[in-house]
Short mmCIF file of C-alpha atoms (C1' of nucleotides) in Angstrom, two decimals:
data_model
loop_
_atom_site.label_atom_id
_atom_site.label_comp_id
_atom_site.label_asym_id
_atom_site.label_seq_id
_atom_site.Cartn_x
_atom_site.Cartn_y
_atom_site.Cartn_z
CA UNK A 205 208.71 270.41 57.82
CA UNK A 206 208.40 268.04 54.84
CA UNK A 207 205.21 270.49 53.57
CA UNK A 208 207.38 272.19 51.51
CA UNK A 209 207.46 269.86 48.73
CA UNK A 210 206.09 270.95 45.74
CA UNK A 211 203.73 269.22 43.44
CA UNK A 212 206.28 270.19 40.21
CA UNK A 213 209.99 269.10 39.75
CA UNK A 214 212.17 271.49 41.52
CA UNK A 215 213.59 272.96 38.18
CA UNK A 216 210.84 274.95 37.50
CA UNK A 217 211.08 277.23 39.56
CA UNK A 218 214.04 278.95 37.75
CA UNK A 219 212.17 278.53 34.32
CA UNK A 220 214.10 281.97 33.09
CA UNK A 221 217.95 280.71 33.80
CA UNK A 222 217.49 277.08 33.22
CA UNK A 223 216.53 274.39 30.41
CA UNK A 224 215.40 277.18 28.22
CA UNK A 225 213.81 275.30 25.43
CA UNK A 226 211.70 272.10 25.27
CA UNK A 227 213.39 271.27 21.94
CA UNK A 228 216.84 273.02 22.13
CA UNK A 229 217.40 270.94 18.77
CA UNK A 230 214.20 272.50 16.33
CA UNK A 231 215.10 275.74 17.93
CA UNK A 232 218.56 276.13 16.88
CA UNK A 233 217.65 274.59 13.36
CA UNK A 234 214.83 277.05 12.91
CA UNK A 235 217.23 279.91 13.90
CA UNK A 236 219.88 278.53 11.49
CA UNK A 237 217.17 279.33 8.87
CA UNK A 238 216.24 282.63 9.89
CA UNK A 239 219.92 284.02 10.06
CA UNK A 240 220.57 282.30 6.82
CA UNK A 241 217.72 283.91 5.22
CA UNK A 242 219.01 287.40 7.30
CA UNK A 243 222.48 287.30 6.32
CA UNK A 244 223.20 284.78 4.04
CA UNK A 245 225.35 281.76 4.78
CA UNK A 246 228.10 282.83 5.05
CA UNK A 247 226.72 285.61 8.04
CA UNK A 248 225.69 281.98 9.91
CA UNK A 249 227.38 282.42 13.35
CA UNK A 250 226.89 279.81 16.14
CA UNK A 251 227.57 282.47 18.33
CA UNK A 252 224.87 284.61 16.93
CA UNK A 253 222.28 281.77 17.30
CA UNK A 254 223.33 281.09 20.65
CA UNK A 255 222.77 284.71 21.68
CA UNK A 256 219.36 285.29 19.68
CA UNK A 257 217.97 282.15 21.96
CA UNK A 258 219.80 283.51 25.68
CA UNK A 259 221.90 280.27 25.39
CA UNK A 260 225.48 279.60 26.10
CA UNK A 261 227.71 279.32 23.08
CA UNK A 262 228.65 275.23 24.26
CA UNK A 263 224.55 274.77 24.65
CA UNK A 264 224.72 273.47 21.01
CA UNK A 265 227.10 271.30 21.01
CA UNK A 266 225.04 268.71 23.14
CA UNK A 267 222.49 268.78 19.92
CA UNK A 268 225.20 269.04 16.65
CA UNK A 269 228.62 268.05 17.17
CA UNK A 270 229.57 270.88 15.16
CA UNK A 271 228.40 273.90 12.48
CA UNK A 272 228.85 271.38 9.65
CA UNK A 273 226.77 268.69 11.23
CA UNK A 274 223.87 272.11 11.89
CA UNK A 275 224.28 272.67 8.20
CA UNK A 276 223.72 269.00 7.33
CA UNK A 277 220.69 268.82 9.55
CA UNK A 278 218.98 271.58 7.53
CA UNK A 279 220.01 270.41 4.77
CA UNK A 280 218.37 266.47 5.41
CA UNK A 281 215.11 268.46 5.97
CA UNK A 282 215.19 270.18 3.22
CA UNK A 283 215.95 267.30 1.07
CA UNK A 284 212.64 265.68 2.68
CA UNK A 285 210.57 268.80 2.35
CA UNK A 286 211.44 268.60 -1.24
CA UNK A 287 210.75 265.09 -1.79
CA UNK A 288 207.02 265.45 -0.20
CA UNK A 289 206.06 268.37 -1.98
CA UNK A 290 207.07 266.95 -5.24
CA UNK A 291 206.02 264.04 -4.98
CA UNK A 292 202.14 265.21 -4.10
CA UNK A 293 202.38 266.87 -7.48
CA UNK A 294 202.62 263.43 -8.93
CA UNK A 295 200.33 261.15 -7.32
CA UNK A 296 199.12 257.83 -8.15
CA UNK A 297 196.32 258.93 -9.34
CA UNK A 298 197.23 260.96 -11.71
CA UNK A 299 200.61 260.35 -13.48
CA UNK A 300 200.31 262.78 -16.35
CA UNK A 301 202.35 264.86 -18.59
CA UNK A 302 200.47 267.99 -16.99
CA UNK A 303 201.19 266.69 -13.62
CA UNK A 304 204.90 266.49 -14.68
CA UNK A 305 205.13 269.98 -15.51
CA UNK A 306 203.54 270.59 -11.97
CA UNK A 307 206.25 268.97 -10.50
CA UNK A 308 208.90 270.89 -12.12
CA UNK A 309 207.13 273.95 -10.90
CA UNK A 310 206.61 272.38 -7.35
CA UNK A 311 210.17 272.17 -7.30
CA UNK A 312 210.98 275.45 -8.22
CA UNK A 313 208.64 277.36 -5.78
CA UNK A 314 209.73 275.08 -3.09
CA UNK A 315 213.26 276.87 -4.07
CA UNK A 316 211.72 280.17 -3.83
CA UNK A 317 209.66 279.31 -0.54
CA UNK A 318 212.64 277.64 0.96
CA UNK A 319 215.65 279.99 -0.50
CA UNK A 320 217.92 279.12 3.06
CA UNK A 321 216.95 275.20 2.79
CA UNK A 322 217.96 274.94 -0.88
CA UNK A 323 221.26 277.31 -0.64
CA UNK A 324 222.37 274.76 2.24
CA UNK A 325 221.78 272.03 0.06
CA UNK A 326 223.47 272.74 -2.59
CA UNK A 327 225.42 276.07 -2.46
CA UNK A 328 228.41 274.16 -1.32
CA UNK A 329 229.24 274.78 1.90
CA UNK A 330 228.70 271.14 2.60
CA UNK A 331 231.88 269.16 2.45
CA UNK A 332 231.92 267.46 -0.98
CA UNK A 333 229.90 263.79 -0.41
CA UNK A 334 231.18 262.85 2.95
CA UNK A 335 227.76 263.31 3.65
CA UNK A 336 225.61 261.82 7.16
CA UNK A 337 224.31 259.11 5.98
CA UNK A 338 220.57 260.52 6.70
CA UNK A 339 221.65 263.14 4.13
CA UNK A 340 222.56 261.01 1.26
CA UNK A 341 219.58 259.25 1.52
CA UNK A 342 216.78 261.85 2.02
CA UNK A 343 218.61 263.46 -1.33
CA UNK A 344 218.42 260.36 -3.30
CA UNK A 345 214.87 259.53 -1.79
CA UNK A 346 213.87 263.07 -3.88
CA UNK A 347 216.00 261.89 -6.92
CA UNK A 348 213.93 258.88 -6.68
CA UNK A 349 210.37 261.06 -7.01
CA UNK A 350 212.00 262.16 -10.27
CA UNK A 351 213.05 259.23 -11.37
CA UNK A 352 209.93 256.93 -11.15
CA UNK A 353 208.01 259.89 -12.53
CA UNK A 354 210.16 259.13 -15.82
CA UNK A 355 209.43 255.33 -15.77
CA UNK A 356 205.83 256.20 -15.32
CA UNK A 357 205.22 258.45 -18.45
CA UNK A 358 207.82 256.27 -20.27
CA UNK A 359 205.59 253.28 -19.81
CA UNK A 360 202.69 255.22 -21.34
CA UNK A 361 204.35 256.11 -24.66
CA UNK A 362 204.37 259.97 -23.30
CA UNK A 363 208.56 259.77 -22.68
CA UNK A 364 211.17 258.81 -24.97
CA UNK A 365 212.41 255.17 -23.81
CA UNK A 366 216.22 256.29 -23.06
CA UNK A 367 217.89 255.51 -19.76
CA UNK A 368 215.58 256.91 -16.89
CA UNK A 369 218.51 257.59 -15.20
CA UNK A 370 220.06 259.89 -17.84
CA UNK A 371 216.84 261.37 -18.60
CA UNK A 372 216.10 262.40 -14.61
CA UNK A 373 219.94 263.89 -14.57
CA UNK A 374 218.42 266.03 -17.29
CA UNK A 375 215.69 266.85 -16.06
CA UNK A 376 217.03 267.73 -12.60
CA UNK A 377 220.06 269.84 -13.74
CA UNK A 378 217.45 271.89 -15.83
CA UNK A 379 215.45 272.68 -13.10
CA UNK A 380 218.06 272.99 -10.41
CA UNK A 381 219.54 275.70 -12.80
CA UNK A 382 216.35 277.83 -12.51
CA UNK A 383 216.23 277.46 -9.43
CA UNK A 384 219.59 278.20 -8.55
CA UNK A 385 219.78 281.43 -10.92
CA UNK A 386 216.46 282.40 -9.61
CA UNK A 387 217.09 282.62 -5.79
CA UNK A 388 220.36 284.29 -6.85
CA UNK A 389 218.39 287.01 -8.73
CA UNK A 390 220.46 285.80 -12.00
CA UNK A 391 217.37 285.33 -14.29
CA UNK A 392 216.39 289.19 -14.54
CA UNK A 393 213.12 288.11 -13.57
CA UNK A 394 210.34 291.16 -11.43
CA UNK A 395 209.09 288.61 -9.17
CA UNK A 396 208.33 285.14 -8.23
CA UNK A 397 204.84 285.30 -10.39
CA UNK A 398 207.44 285.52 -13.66
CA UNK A 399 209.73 283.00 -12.48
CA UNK A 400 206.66 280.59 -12.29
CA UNK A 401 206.22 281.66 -15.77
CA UNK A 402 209.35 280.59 -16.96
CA UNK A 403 209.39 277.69 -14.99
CA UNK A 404 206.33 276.79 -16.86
CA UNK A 405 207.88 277.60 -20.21
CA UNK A 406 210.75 275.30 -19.13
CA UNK A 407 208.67 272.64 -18.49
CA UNK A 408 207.21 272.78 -21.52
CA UNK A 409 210.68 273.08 -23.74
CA UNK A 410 211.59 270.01 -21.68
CA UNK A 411 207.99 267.69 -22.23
CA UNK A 412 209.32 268.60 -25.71
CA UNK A 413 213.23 267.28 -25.44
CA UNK A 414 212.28 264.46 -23.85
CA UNK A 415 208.93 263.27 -25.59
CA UNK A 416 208.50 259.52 -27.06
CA UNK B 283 283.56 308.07 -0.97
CA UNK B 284 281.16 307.97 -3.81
CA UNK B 285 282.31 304.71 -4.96
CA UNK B 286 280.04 302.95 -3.57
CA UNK B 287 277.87 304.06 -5.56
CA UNK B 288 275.66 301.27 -7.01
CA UNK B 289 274.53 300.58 -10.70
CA UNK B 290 271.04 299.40 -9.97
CA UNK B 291 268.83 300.86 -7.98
CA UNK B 292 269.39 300.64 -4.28
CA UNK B 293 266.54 298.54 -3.60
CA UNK B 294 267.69 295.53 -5.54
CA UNK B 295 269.83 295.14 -2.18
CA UNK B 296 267.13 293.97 -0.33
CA UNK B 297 265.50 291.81 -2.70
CA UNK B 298 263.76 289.54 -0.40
CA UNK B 299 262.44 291.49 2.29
CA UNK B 300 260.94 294.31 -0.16
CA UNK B 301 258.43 294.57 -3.11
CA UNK B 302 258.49 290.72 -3.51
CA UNK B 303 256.30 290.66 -6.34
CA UNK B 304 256.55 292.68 -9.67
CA UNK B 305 252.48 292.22 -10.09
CA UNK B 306 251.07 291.36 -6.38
CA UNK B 307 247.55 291.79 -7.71
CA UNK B 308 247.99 289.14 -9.87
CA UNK B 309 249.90 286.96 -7.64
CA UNK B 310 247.10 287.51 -5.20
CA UNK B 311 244.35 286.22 -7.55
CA UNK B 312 246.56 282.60 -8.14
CA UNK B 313 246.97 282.00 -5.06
CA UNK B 314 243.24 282.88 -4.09
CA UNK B 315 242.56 280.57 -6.51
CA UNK B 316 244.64 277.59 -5.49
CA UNK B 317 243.28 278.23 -2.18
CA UNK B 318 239.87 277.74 -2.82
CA UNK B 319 240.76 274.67 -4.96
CA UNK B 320 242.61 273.10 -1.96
CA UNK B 321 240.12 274.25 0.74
CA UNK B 322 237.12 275.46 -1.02
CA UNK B 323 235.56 278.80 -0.70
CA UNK B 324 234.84 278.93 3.20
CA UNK B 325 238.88 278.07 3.12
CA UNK B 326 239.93 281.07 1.82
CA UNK B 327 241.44 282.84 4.01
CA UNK B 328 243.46 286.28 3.41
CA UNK B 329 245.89 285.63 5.89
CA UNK B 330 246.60 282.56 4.56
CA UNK B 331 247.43 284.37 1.21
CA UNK B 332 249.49 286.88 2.78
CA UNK B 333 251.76 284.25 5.06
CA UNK B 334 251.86 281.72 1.67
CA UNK B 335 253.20 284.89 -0.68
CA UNK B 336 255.69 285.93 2.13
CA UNK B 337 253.48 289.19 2.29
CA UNK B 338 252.18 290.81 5.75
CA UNK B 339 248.28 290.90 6.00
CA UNK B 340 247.59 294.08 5.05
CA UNK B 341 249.42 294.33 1.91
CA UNK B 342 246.51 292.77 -0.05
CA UNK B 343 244.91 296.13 0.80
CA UNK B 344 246.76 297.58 -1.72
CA UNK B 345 245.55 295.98 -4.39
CA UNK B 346 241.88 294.87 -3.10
CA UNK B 347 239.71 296.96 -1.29
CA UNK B 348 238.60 293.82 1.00
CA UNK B 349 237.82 290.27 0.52
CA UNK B 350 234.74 290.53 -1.33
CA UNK B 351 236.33 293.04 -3.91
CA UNK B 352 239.25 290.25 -4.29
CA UNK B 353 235.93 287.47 -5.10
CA UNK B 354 234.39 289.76 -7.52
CA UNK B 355 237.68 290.34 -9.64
CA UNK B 356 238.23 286.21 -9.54
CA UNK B 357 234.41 286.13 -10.50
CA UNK B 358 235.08 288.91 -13.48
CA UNK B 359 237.98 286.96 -14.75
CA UNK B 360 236.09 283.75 -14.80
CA UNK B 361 232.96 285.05 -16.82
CA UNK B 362 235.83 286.71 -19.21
CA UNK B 363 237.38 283.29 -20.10
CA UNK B 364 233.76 281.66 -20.06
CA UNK B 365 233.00 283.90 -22.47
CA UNK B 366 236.33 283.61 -24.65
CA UNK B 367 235.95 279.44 -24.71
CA UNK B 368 231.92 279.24 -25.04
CA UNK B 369 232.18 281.81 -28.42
CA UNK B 370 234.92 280.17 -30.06
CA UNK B 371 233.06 277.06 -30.45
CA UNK B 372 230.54 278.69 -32.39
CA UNK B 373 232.60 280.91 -34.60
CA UNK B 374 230.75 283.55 -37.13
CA UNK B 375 231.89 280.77 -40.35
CA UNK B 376 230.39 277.65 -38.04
CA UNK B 377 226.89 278.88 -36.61
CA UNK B 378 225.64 275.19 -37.01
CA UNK B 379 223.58 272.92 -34.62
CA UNK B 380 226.56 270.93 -33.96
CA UNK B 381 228.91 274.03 -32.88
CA UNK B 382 225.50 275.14 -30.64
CA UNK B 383 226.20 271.35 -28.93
CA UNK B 384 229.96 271.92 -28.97
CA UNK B 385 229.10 275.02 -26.91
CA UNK B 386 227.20 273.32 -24.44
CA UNK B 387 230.17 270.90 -23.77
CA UNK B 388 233.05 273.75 -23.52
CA UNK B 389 230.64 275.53 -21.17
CA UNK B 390 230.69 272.87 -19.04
CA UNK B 391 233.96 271.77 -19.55
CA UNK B 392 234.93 275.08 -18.38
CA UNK B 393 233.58 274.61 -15.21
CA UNK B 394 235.06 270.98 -14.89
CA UNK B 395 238.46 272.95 -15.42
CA UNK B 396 237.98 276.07 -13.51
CA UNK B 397 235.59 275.17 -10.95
CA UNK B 398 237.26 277.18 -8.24
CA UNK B 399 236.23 280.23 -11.27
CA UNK B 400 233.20 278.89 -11.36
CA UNK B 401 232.09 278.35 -7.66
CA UNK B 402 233.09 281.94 -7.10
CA UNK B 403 231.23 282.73 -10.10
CA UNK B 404 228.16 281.09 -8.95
CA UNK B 405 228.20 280.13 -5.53
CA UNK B 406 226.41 282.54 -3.65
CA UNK B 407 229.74 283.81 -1.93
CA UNK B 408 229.17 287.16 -3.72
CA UNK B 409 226.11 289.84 -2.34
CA UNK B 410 223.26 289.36 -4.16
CA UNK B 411 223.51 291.02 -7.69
CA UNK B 412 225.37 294.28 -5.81
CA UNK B 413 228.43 293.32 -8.20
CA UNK B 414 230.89 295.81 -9.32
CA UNK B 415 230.08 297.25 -12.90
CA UNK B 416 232.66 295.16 -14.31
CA UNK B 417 231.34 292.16 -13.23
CA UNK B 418 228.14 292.98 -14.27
CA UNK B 419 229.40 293.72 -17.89
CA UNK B 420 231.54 290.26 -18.27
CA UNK B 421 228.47 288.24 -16.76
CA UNK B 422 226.25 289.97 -19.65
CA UNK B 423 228.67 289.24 -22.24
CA UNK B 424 228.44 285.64 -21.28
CA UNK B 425 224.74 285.24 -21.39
CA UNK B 426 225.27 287.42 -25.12
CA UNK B 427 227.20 284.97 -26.45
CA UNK B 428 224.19 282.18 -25.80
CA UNK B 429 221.59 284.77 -27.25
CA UNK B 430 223.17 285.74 -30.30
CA UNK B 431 224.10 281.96 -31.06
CA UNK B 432 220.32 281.41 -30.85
CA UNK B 433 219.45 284.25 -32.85
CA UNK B 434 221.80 282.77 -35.75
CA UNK B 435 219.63 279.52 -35.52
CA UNK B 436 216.29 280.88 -35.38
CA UNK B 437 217.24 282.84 -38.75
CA UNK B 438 218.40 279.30 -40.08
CA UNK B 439 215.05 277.80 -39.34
CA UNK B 440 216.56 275.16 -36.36
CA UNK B 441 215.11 277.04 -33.58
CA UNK B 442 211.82 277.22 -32.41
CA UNK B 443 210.60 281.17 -33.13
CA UNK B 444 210.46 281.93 -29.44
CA UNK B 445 211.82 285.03 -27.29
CA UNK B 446 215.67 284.55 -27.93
CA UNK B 447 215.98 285.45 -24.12
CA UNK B 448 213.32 282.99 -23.04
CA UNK B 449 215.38 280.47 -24.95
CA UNK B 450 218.92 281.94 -23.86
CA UNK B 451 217.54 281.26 -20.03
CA UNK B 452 216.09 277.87 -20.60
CA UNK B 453 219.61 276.56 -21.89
CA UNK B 454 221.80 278.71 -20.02
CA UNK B 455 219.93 276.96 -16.77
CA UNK B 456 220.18 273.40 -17.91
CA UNK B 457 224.17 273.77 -18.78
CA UNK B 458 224.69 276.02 -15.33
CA UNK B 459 222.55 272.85 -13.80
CA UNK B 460 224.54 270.22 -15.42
CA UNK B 461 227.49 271.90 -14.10
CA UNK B 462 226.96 273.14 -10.96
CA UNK B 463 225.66 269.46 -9.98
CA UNK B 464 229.35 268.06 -11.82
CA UNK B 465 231.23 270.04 -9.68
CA UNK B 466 229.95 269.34 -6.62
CA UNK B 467 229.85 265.34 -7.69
CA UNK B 468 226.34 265.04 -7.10
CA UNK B 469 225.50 263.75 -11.10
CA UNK B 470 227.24 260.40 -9.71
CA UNK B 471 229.69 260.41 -12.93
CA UNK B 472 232.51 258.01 -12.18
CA UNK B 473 234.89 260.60 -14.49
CA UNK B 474 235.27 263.80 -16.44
CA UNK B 475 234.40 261.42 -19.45
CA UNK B 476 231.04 260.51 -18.06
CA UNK B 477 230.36 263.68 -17.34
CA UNK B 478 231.15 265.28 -20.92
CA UNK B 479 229.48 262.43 -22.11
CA UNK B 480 226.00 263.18 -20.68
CA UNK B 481 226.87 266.74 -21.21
CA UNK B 482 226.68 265.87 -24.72
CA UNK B 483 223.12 263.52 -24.14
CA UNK B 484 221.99 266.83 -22.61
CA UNK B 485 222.97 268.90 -25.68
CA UNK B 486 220.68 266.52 -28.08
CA UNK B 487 218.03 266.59 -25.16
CA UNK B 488 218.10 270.87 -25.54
CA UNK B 489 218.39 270.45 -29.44
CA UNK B 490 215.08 268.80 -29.12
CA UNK B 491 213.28 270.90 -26.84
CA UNK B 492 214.10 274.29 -28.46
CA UNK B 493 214.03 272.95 -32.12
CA UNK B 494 211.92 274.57 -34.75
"C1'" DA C 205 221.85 265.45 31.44
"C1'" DC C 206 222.28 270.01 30.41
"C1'" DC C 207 224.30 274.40 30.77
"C1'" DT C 208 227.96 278.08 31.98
"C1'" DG C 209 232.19 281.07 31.71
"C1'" DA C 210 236.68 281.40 30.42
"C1'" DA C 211 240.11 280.19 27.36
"C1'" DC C 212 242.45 278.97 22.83
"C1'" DA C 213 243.55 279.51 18.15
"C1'" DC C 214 241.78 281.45 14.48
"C1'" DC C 215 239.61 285.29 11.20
"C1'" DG C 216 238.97 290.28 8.43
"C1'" DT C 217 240.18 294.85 8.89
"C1'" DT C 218 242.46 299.14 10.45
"C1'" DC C 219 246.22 302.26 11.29
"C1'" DA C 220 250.30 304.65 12.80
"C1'" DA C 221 254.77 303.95 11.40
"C1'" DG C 222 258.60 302.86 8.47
"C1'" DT C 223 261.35 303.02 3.63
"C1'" DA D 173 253.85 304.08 -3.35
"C1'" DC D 174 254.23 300.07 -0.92
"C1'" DC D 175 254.83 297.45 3.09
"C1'" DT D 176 255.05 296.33 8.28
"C1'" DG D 177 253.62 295.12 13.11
"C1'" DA D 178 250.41 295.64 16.46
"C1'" DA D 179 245.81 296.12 17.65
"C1'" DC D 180 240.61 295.49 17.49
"C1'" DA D 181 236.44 292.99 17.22
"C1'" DC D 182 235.01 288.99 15.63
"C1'" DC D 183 234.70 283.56 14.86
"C1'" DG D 184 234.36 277.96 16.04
"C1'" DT D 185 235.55 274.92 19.49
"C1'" DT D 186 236.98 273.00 24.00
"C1'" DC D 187 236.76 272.14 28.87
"C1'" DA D 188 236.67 272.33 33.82
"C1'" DA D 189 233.05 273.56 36.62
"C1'" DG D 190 228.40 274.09 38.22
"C1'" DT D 191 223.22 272.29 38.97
#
DNA sequence: ACCTGAACACCGTTCAAGT
DNA sequence: ACCTGAACACCGTTCAAGT
C-alpha cells in the first residue's frame, strides 16, 4: 500500500520530541541573555538553558563547543550591536561636536538597554585576549567608530591634534566607566533618565578636555 | 605518674593535624587572593582553599559565613588600601593640580598592583549594591577622598565651580575606565609603563575638562 | 545530522560527630 | 571553640546509543 506516503518529511510528525527549534543556535544565545539578565553571570547554567528550552543538556554542544565559546558568541554580538548604534549617531552627514556627544550617550544607553551584552563583554569572565577571532574584530570594528570620529572633528579644528589613538583610549575608558558603574548601580543615580544626564554632563567635561 | 606532665599545653603535640593556623581568617583571604590571581575569579574555588591550606572544607565556615561573605571582606580590604594610597598623594600640605594628577596615577596603579583587589572590587562578582555595611562604608570613603580633593581645588580657583559630586563621578569613571580596560589588557599597552604613561595623558586630558 | 540518558569529576554548603 | 568526614544538591562536559 504505497498510499501512505505523506506529502511532509516523516519527522514531523513527532514535532513535540524531535528537532525542537529551527535555530537551536539564536535560541540558546537569546536564553543566555535572559538568565544573565535573571541571575547574573555568574547564575548562567548550561543546564538551566537546556531545561528552560525541553532540550538535552549535550543539545548545545553541536552549536558552541563549550560555555566559554556561548559567552564569546554574545559577546561578538554585542560588540556589533554597539558598533551600529554608535556609529548611526555619527553619520556622514553630520560629523559634529553635538553629534559626538550623541555618541557618547548612544553608548551609554546601549549599556543600560543591553546590561547582559555589555557585562559579557567586559565583566571578565572572558579569558583574558585569547579571544575568537570574530570577537577581536567586531570589538576593534567599534573602537574604530570612535576612532575615526576623532580624526573627523580633529580635521575640522573642533579636536586637539594629539594622537587619535590616545585620545579614543580616553575617550572610551571615560565612558566605559559610566557605563560600567552605572549598570552596577555604583553612580547613586534614581534612574536611567539621570544617568543620561550625567552622561551628557560627561560629554560635555570631555568636548572640553579634548578641544583644539 | 604525673611526670608526664607536659610544660606546654597539650595541644602543641599535635601540631600538624590541629589549629594549623594562628589567624585562618587571614590566611584564608591570601590565599583567596592568589587564587583569583592564578585562575581569576570564576577560579576560585573554596575547596581549593581548604585542600591548598591543609584545612577540611568546612573550616572556612568558621571564619566566613559563605563565599560571597569571603568576596565582600577581600572587596572591603581593597577599597581600604585604595583609599590609604589615592589620599596620600594628595596630602592636606600638597592639595595642588599636580598631586590631583599624582592621584589619578596611584589610583590606577593600584589596580595594576592589586587587580585580583580590584576585580573583586569591581567585577560584578558581588550582588548588586546588597554589600555588607562595611563595605559600603570603605567604598564611600574612597569616592570621599576624590570629592574632598576637588573641593580643595575649586576653593583654589583650578576647578570649574560645578557640583563637587558631579565632578567626583566624571573622574572617578574615567580612572575606574582606564583601569578596568588595563587590567583586562584591552588598552593594547605593551607594559605597565605604557599604561602609567597614558594614565598620566589622561590626567592632563581630566585637568582640562574640569578646569576652572 | 541531531538528540538522548547516563556517567564522570567537579562545586558550595550542611551537619552530626569528634577534641 | 575549632575542626573533621560524609552527605546533599548542584555544575560542565563526555560518550555510547538511538533516530
Amino acid at each position: 500500500m504505497p498510499r501512505s506516503r505523506p506529502l511532509a518529511p516523516a519527522r514531523t510528525r513527532k514535532p513535540a520530541s524531535r528537532y525542537h527549534h529551527g535555530d537551536l543556535r539564536r535560541a540558546l544565545l537569546e536564553e543566555a541573555l535572559q538568565m544573565i539578565h535573571r541571575e547574573g553571570v555568574a547564575g548562567l547554567t548550561l543546564r538551566g538553558i537546556g531545561a528552560r528550552l525541553g532540550v538535552s543538556r549535550a543539545a548545545l554542544y553541536r552549536h558552541f563547543a563549550d560555555k566559554h565559546a556561548l559567552l564569546m558568541a554574545v559577546a561578538a554580538e554585542g560588540f556589533r550591536m554597539l558598533r551600529v548604534e554608535t556609529a548611526a549617531t555619527f553619520p556622514a552627514d553630520r560629523q559634529t561636536v553635538s553629534a559626538f556627544a550623541d555618541m557618547a550617550v548612544a553608548y551609554v544607553g546601549f549599556a543600560l538597554r543591553h546590561p547582559s551584552h555589555y557585562r559579557v563583554m567586559f565583566g571578565g569572565s572572558l579569558d583574558d585576549a585569547q579571544a575568537t577571532p570574530e570577537l577581536a574584530e567586531e570589538g576593534a570594528g567599534s573602537f574604530n567608530v570612535l576612532v575615526n570620529a576623532l580624526v573627523a572633528l580633529q580635521s575640522q579644528g573642533h579636536v586637539r591634534k594629539d594622537n587619535p589613538l590616545d585620545l579614543a583610549r580616553f575617550v572610551w575608558s571615560t565612558v566605559h566607566g559610566v557605563a560600567m558603574l552605572a549598570i552596577d548601580g555604583q553612580l547613586m543615580c534614581k534612574g536611567v533618565e539621570e544617568v543620561v544626564a550625567f552622561t551628557r554632563y560627561t560629554a560635555e567635561r570631555i568636548r572640553t578636555g579634548i578641544a583644539a
